[in-house]
CSV table of C-alpha atoms in Angstrom, one decimal:
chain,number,residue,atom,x,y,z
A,247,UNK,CA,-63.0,-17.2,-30.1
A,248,UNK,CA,-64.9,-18.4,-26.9
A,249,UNK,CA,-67.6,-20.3,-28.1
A,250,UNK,CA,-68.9,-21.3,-31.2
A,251,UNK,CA,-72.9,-21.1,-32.5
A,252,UNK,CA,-74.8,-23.3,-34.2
A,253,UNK,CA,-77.4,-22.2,-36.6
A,254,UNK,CA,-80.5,-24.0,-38.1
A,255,UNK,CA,-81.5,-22.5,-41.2
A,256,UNK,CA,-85.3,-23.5,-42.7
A,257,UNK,CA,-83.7,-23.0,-46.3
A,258,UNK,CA,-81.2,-24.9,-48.5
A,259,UNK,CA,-80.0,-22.1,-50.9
A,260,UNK,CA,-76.4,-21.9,-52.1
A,261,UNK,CA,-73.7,-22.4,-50.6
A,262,UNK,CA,-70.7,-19.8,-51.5
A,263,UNK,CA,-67.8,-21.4,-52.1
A,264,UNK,CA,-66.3,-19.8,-49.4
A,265,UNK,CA,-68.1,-22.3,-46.6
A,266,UNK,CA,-66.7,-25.9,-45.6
A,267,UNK,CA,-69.8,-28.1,-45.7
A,268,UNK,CA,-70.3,-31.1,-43.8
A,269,UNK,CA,-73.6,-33.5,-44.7
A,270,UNK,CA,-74.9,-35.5,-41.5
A,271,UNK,CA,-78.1,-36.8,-40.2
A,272,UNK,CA,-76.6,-37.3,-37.1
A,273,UNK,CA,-75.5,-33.6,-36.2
A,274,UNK,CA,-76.9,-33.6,-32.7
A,275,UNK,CA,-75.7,-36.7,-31.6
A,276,UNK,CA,-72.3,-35.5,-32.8
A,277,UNK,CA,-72.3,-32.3,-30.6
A,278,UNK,CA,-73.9,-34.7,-27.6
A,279,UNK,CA,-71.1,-37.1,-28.1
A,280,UNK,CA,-68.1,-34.3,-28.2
A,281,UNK,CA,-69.5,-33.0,-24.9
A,282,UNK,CA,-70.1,-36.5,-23.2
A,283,UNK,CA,-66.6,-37.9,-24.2
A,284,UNK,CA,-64.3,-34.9,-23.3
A,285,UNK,CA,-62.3,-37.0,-21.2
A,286,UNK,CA,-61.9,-39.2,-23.5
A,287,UNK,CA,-60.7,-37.1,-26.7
A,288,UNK,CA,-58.8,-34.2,-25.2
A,289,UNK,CA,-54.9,-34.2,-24.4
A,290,UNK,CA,-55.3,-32.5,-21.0
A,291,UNK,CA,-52.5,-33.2,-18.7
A,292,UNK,CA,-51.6,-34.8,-15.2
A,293,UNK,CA,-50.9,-31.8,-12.6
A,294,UNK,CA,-48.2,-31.8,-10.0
A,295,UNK,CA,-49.2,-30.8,-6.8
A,296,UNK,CA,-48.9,-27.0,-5.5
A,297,UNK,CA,-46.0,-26.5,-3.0
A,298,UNK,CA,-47.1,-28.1,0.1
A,299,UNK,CA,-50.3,-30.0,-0.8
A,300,UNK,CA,-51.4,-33.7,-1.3
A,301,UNK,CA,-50.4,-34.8,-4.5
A,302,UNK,CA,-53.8,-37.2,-3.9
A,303,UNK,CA,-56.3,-34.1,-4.1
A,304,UNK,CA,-56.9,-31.1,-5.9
A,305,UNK,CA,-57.8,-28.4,-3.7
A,306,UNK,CA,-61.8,-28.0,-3.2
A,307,UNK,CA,-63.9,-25.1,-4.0
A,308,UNK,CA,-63.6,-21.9,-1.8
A,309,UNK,CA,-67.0,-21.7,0.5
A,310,UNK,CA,-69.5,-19.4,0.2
A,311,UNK,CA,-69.4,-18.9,-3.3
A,312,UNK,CA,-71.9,-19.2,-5.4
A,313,UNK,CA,-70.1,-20.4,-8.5
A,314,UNK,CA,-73.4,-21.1,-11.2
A,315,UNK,CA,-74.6,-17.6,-10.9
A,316,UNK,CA,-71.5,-15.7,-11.5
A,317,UNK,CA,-71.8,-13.8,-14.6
A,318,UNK,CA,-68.7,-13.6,-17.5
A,319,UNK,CA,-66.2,-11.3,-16.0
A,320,UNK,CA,-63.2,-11.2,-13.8
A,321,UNK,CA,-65.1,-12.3,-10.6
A,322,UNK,CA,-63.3,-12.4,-6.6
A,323,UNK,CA,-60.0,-11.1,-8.2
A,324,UNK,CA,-58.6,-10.8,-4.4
A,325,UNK,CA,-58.5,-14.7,-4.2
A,326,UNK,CA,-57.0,-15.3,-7.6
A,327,UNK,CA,-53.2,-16.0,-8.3
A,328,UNK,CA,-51.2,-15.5,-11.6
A,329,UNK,CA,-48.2,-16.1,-13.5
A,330,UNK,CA,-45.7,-13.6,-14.8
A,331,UNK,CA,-42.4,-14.1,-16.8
A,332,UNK,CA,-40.2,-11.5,-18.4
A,333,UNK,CA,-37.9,-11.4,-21.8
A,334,UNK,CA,-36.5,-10.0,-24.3
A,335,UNK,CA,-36.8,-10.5,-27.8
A,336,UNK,CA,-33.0,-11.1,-28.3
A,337,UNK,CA,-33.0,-14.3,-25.8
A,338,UNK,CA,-36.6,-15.4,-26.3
A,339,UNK,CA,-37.8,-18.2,-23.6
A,340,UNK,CA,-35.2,-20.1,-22.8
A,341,UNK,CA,-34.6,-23.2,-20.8
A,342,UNK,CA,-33.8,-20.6,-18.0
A,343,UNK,CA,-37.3,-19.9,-17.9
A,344,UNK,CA,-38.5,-23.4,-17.9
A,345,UNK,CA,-36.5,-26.8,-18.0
A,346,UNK,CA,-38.7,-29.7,-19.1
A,347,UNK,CA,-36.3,-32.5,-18.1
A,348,UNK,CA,-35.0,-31.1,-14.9
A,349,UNK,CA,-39.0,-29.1,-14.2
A,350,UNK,CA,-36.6,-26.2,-13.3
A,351,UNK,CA,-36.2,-22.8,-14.2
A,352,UNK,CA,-37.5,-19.3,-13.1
A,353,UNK,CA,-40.8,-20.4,-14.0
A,354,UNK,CA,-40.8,-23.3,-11.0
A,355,UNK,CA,-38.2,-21.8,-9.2
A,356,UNK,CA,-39.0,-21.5,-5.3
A,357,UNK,CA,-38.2,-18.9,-2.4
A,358,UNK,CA,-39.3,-19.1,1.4
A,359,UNK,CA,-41.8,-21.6,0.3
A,360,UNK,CA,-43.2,-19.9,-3.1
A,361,UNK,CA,-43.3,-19.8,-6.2
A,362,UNK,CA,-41.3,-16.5,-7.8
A,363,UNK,CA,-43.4,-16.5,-10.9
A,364,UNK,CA,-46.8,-16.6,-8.7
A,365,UNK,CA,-48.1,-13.1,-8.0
A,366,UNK,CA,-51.5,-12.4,-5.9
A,367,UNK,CA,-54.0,-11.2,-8.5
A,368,UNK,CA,-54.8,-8.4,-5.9
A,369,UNK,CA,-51.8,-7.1,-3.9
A,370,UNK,CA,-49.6,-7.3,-6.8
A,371,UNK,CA,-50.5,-5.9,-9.8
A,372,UNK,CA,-48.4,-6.3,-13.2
A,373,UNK,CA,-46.2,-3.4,-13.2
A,374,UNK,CA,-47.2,-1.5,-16.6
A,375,UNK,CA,-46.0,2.1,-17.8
A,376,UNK,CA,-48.0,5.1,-19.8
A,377,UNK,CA,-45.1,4.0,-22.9
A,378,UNK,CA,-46.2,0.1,-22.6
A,379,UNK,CA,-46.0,-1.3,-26.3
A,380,UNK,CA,-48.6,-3.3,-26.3
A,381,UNK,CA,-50.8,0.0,-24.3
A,382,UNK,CA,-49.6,2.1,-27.3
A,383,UNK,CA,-49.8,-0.3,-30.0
A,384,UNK,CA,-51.8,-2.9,-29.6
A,385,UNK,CA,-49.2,-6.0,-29.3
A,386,UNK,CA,-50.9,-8.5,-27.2
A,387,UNK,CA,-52.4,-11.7,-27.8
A,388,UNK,CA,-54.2,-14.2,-25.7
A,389,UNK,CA,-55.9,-17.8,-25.2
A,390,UNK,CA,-59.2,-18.5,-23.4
A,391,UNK,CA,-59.4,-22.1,-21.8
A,392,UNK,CA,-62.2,-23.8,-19.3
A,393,UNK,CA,-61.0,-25.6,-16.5
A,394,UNK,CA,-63.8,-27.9,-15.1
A,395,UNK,CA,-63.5,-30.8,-12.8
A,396,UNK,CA,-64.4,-34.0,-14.0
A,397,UNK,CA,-67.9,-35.1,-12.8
A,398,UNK,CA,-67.0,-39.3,-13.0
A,399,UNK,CA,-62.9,-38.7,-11.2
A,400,UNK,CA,-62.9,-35.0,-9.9
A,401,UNK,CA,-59.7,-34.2,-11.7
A,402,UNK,CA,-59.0,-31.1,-13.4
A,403,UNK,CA,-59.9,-31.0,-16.9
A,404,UNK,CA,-59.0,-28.5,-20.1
A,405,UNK,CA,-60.3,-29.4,-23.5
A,406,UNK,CA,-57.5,-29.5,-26.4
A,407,UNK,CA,-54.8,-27.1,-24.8
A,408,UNK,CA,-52.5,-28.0,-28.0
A,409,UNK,CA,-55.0,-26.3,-30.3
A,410,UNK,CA,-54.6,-23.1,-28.3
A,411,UNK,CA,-50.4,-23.4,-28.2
A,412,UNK,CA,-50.8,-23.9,-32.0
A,413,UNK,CA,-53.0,-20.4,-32.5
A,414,UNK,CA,-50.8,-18.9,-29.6
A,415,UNK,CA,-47.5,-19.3,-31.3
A,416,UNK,CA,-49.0,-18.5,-35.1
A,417,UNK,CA,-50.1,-15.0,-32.8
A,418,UNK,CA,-46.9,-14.8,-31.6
A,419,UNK,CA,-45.1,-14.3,-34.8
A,420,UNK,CA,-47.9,-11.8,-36.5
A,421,UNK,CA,-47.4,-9.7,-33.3
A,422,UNK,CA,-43.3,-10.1,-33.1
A,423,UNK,CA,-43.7,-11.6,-29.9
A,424,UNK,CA,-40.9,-14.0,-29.0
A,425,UNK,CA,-43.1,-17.3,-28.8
A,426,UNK,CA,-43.1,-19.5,-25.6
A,427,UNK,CA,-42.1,-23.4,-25.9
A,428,UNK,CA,-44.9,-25.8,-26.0
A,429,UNK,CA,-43.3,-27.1,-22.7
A,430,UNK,CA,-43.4,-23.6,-20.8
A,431,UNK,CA,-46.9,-22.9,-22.4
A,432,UNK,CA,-48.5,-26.2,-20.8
A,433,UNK,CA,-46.6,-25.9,-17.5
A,434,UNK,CA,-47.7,-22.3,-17.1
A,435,UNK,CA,-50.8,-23.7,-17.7
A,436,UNK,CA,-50.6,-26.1,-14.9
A,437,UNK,CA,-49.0,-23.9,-12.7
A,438,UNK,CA,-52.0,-21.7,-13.0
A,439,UNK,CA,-54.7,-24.1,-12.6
A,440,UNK,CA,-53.4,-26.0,-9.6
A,441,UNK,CA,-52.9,-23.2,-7.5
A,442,UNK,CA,-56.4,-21.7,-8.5
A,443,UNK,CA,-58.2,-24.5,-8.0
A,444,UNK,CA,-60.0,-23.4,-4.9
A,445,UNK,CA,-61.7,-21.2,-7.5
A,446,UNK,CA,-62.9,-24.0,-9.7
A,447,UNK,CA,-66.9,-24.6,-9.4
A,448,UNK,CA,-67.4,-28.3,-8.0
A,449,UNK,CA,-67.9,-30.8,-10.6
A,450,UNK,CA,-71.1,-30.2,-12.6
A,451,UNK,CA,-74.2,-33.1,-12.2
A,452,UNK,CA,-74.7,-35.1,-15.6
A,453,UNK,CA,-78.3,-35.0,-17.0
A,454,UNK,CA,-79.9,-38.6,-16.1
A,455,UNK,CA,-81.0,-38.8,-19.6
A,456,UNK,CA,-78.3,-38.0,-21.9
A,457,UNK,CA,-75.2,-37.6,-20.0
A,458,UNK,CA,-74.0,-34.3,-21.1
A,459,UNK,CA,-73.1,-32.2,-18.2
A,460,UNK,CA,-75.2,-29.2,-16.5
A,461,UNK,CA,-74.1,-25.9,-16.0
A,462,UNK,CA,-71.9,-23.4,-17.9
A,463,UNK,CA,-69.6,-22.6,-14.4
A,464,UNK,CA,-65.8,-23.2,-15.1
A,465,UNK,CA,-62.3,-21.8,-13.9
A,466,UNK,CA,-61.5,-19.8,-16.7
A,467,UNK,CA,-57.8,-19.5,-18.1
A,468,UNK,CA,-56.2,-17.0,-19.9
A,469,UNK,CA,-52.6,-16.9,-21.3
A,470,UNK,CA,-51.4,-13.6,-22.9
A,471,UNK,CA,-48.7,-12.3,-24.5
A,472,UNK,CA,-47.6,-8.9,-24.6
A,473,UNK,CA,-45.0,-6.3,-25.2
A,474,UNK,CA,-44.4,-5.0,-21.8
A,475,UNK,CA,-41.1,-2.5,-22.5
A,476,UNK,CA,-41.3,1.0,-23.1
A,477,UNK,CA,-40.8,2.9,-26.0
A,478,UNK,CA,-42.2,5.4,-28.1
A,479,UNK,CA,-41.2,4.1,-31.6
A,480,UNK,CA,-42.9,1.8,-33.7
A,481,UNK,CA,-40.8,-1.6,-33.3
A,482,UNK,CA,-40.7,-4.5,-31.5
A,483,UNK,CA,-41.2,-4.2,-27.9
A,484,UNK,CA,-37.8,-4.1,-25.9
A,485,UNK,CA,-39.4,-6.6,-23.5
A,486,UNK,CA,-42.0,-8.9,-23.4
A,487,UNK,CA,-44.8,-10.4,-20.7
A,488,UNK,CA,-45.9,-14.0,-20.6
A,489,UNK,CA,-49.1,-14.2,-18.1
A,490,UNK,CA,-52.1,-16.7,-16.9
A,491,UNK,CA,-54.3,-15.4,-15.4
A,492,UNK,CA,-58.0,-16.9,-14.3
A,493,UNK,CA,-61.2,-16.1,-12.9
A,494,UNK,CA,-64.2,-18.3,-11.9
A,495,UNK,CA,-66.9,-17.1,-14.4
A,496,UNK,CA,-70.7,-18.3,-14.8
A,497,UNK,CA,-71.7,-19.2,-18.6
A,498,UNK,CA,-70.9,-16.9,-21.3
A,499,UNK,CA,-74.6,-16.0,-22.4
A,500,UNK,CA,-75.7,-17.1,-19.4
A,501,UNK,CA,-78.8,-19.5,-20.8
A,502,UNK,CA,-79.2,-17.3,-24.2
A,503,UNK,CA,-77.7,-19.3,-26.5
A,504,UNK,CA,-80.5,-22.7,-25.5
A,505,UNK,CA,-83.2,-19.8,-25.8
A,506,UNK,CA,-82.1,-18.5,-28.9
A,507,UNK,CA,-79.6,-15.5,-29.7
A,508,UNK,CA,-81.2,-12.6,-31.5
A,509,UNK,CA,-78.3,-11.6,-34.3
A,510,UNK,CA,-77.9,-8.4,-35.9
A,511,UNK,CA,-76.6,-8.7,-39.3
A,512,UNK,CA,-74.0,-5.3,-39.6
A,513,UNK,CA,-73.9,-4.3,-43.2
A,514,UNK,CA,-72.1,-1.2,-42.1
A,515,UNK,CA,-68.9,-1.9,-39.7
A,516,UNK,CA,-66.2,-4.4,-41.1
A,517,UNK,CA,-64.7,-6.6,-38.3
A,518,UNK,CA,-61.8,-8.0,-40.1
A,519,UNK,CA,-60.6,-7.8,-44.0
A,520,UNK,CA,-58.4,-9.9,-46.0
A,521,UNK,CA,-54.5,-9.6,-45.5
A,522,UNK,CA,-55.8,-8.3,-41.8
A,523,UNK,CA,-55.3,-10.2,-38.4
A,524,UNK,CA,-59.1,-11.2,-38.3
A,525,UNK,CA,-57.5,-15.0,-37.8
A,526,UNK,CA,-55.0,-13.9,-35.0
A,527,UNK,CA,-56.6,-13.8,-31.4
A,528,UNK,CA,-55.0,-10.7,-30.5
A,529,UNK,CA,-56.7,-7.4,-29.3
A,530,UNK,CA,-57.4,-5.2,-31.7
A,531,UNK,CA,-59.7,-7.6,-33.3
A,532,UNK,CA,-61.9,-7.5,-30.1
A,533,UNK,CA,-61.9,-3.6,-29.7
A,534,UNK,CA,-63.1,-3.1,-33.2
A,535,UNK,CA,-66.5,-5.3,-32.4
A,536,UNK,CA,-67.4,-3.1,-29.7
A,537,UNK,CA,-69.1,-0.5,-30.3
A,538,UNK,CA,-71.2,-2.4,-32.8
A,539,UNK,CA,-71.7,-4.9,-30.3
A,540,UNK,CA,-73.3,-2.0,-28.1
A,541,UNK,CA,-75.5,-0.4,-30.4
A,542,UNK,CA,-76.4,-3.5,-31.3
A,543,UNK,CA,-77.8,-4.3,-27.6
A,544,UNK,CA,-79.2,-0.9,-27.6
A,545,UNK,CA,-81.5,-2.1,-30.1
A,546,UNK,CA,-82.2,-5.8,-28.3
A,547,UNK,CA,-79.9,-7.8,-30.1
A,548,UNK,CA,-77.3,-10.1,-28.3
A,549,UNK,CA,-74.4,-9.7,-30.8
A,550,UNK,CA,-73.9,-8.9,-34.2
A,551,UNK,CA,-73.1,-11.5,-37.6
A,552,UNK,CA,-70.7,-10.1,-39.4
A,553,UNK,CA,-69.7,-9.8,-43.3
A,554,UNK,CA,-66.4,-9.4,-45.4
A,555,UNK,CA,-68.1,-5.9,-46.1
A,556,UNK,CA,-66.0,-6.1,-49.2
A,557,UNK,CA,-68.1,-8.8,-51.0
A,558,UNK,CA,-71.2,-7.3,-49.9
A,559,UNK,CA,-70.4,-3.5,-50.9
A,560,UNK,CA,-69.1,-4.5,-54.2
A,561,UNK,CA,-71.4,-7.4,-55.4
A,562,UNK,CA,-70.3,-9.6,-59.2
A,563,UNK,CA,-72.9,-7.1,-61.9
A,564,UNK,CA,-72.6,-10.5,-63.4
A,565,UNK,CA,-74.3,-12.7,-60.4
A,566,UNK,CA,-78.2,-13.1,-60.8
A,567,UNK,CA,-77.8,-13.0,-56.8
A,568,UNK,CA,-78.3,-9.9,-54.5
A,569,UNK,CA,-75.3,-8.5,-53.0
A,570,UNK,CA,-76.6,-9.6,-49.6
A,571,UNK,CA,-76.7,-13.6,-50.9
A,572,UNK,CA,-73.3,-12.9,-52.8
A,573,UNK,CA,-71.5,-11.6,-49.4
A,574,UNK,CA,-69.7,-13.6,-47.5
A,575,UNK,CA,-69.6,-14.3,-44.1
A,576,UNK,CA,-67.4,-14.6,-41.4
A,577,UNK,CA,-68.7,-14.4,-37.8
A,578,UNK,CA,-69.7,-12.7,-34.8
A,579,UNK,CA,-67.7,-10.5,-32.3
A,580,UNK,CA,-66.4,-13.4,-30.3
A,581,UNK,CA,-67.9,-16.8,-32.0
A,582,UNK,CA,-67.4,-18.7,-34.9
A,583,UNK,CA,-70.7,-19.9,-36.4
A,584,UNK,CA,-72.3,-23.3,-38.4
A,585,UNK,CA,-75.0,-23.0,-40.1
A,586,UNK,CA,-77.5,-26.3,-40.6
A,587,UNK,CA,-79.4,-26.3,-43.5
A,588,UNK,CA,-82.8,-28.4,-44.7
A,589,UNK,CA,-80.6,-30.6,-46.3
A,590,UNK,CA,-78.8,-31.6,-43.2
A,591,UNK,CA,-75.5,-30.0,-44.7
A,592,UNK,CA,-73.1,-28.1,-41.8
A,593,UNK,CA,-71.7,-24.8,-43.4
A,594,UNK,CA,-69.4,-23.3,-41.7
A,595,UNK,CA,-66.9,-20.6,-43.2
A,596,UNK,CA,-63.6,-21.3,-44.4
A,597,UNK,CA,-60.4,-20.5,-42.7
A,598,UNK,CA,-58.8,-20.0,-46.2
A,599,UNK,CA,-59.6,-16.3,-46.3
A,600,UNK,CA,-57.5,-15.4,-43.1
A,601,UNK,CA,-60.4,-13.3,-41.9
A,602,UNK,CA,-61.6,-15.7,-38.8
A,603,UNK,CA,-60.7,-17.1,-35.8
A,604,UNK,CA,-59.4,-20.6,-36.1
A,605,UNK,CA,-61.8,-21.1,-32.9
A,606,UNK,CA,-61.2,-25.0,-30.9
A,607,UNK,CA,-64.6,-25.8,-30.6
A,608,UNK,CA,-65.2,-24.6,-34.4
A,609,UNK,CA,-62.0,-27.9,-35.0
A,610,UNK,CA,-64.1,-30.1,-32.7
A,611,UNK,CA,-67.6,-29.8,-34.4
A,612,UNK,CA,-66.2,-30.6,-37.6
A,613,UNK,CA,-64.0,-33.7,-36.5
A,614,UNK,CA,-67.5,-34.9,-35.0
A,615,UNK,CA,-69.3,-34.5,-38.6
A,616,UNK,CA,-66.9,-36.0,-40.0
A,617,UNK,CA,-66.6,-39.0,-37.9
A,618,UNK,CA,-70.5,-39.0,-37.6
C-alpha cells in the first residue's frame, strides 16, 4: 500500500503468466519523470481557506520541529486536528453531511468560530466502546496520502486522490461500510489538510542536477472507515465512523530503500489467498504480516516477499520447473513490487488474482512505461 519497490534482477528467466510486463530502455527516466512532473499529472485540488485565515497563504510550518528526521509513526499528536462524521447504514452519507453546491452540511458546518467535525487529535479522543464492530471484527478500512508543498509555488500538493476514493469505495462495499461520496471524500480531505498544515515540512530543495526533489518528509493523511456501533453479533455495524486523520512523518524506510532493502522470501506464512481481501486496504490484511515482519527483522531483514503459498506448496508434477520458480508472487507486507529484468522488461504482478493491493504508485509506474 504505501510505497512501491522496484527490483533489478541480473536474470531474464520466465515470466509466469501471472505478471504484467512492460519492455523499456527508458525505465529510470520514467520513474525521474513521474517524480519531477507531479504537479503536472495529478488532480490535486484548490483548498479554501481555514476559518479565519488568508485565503492568499497556507499556514507555515510549526517552529522547532525538526521535520526530515521524524521517523514513520504518529509524531506531535497534541498539535494535530481530525475529522469525524457519524452514520448509519440505513441513511448512508447524505447531502446533510456534505452539500457540494451549497459547501454545507455537518461536515462544514460552524459554531462559535469552529468547525463541528474538527476534533483536537489530543483532548478529544474518538469515542470507542469494548463492543466496537470494527474492534471485534475487524471492519475498518483506510487510505494513506502525502501532503507536501510544492517546491516551485508552495501550495499544498496530494498525488492522484481519485485513485485512493476509487480503492476506498471498492473497500467500502467488501467491508459493508456505507461508502462516502467522492465530494465528501475530497472535501474531508481538504478540510484535513488545511487546517494541519502547520504540520507540513517546508517545501523540499530540488536536486541541481536532475530536479527530483530531496527528502522523504510529508504531512501524512489518512482516511478511514469503520464500524463504530456496538454489537455483539456478526452483522453490519449499527453505525459507522468516517475520519482523517494526519501526522507529520519522516520517510518510510528512512534511506533503506536507496541502500538496498534486504527481503526475506516467507515460504511458510500466507499473506493473502484467492477469493480473500488481499486487494482490499483494510486491517486485517496488515495484522496478518506482522509477526512475520518481526521475525523477519529478528533475523536482519527489512521486510518479507511474499508468495500465493498455494502455488508454491502444491507445484504442476507436470512443470520441468521447481515449485519455488512455479510460485507466484504477490508482495511484501505493505509494498507492491516491479521487478526489472536483463532484458529491460518491467514485471510486475497482476491485479487479476485479487490477492494484492491495487497500490497508486504501482498505477503510476506503469502509465510511465507505457508512455516511455
Amino acid at each position: 500500500m504505501i510505497v512501491t519497490l522496484i527490483i533489478l534482477l541480473l536474470t531474464s528467466s520466465t515470466v509466469s503468466s501471472s505478471f504484467v510486463q512492460y519492455k523499456s530502455s527508458h525505465l529510470y527516466n520514467s520513474i525521474r519523470t513521474m517524480v519531477v512532473s507531479t504537479e503536472k499529472i495529478n488532480n490535486s485540488m484548490k483548498f479554501k481557506a481555514a476559518i479565519k485565515s488568508d485565503e492568499s497563504e497556507l499556514a507555515a510550518p510549526q517552529d522547532g520541529v525538526e521535520f526530515a528526521k521524524l521517523p514513520w509513526n504518529l509524531n506531535l499528536p497534541d498539535h494535530h486536528y481530525y475529522v469525524h462524521l457519524t452514520t448509519d447504514p440505513e441513511s448512508g452519507w447524505t447531502l446533510e453531511h456534505y452539500d457540494p453546491k451549497t459547501d454545507g452540511g455537518i461536515l462544514t458546518d460552524v459554531t462559535d468560530g469552529e468547525y463541528k467535525s474538527l476534533k483536537h487529535y489530543g483532548q478529544s479522543p474518538l469515542p470507542l466502546f469494548p463492543s466496537t464492530t470494527s474492534l471485534n471484527y475487524g471492519t475498518t478500512i483506510w487510505e494513506g496520502l502525502a501532503c507536501r508543498r510544492s517546491p516551485t509555488t508552495g501550495k499544498a500538493l496530494i498525488f492522484r486522490p481519485q485513485m485512493n476514493y476509487a480503492r476506498f469505495a471498492r473497500g467500502a462495499h467488501a467491508m459493508c461500510l456505507p461508502p462516502p461520496s467522492y465530494e465528501l471524500f475530497m472535501r474531508g480531505l481538504q478540510m484535513v489538510i488545511q487546517n494541519n498544515m502547520h504540520m507540513c515540512p517546508p517545501a523540499p530543495e530540488l536536486d541541481p542536477d536532475t530536479g527530483v526533489p530531496l527528502g522523504g518528509a510529508k504531512l501524512y493523511v489518512r482516511p478511514m472507515l469503520l464500524g463504530s456501533g456496538q454489537q455483539l453479533g456478526l452483522h453490519a455495524s449499527p453505525q459507522i465512523s468516517l475520519v482523517f486523520f494526519v501526522s507529520p512523518t519522516g520517510s518510510y524506510f528512512q534511506g533503506k530503500a536507496m541502500g538496498g532493502l534486504k527481503l526475506h522470501l516467507e515460504t511458510r506464512k500466507s499473506r493473502a489467498a484467492r477469493g480473500g481481501t488481499g486487494n482490499i486496504k483494510c486491517s486485517g490484511n496488515y495484522a496478518v504480516t506482522m509477526r512475520p515482519l518481526m521475525d523477519a527483522k529478528e533475523h536482519g531483514f527489512h521486510d518479507n516477499l511474499y508468495l500465493e503459498l498455494d502455488t508454491y506448496h502444491n507445484p504442476k508434477p507436470s512443470s520441468p520447473l521447481s515449485p519455488l520458480r512455479q510460485a507466484i508472487l504477490q508482495e511484501l507486507s505493505a509494498a507492491n513490487i516491479f521487478l526489472v529484468l536483463e532484458s529491460g522488461e518491467i514485471v510486475t504482478p497482476c491485479l487479476s488474482r485479487g490477492t494484492i493491493l491495487p497500490g497508486v504508485t504501482r498505477d503510476s509506474v506503469l502509465e510511465m512505461a507505457r508512455i516511455f
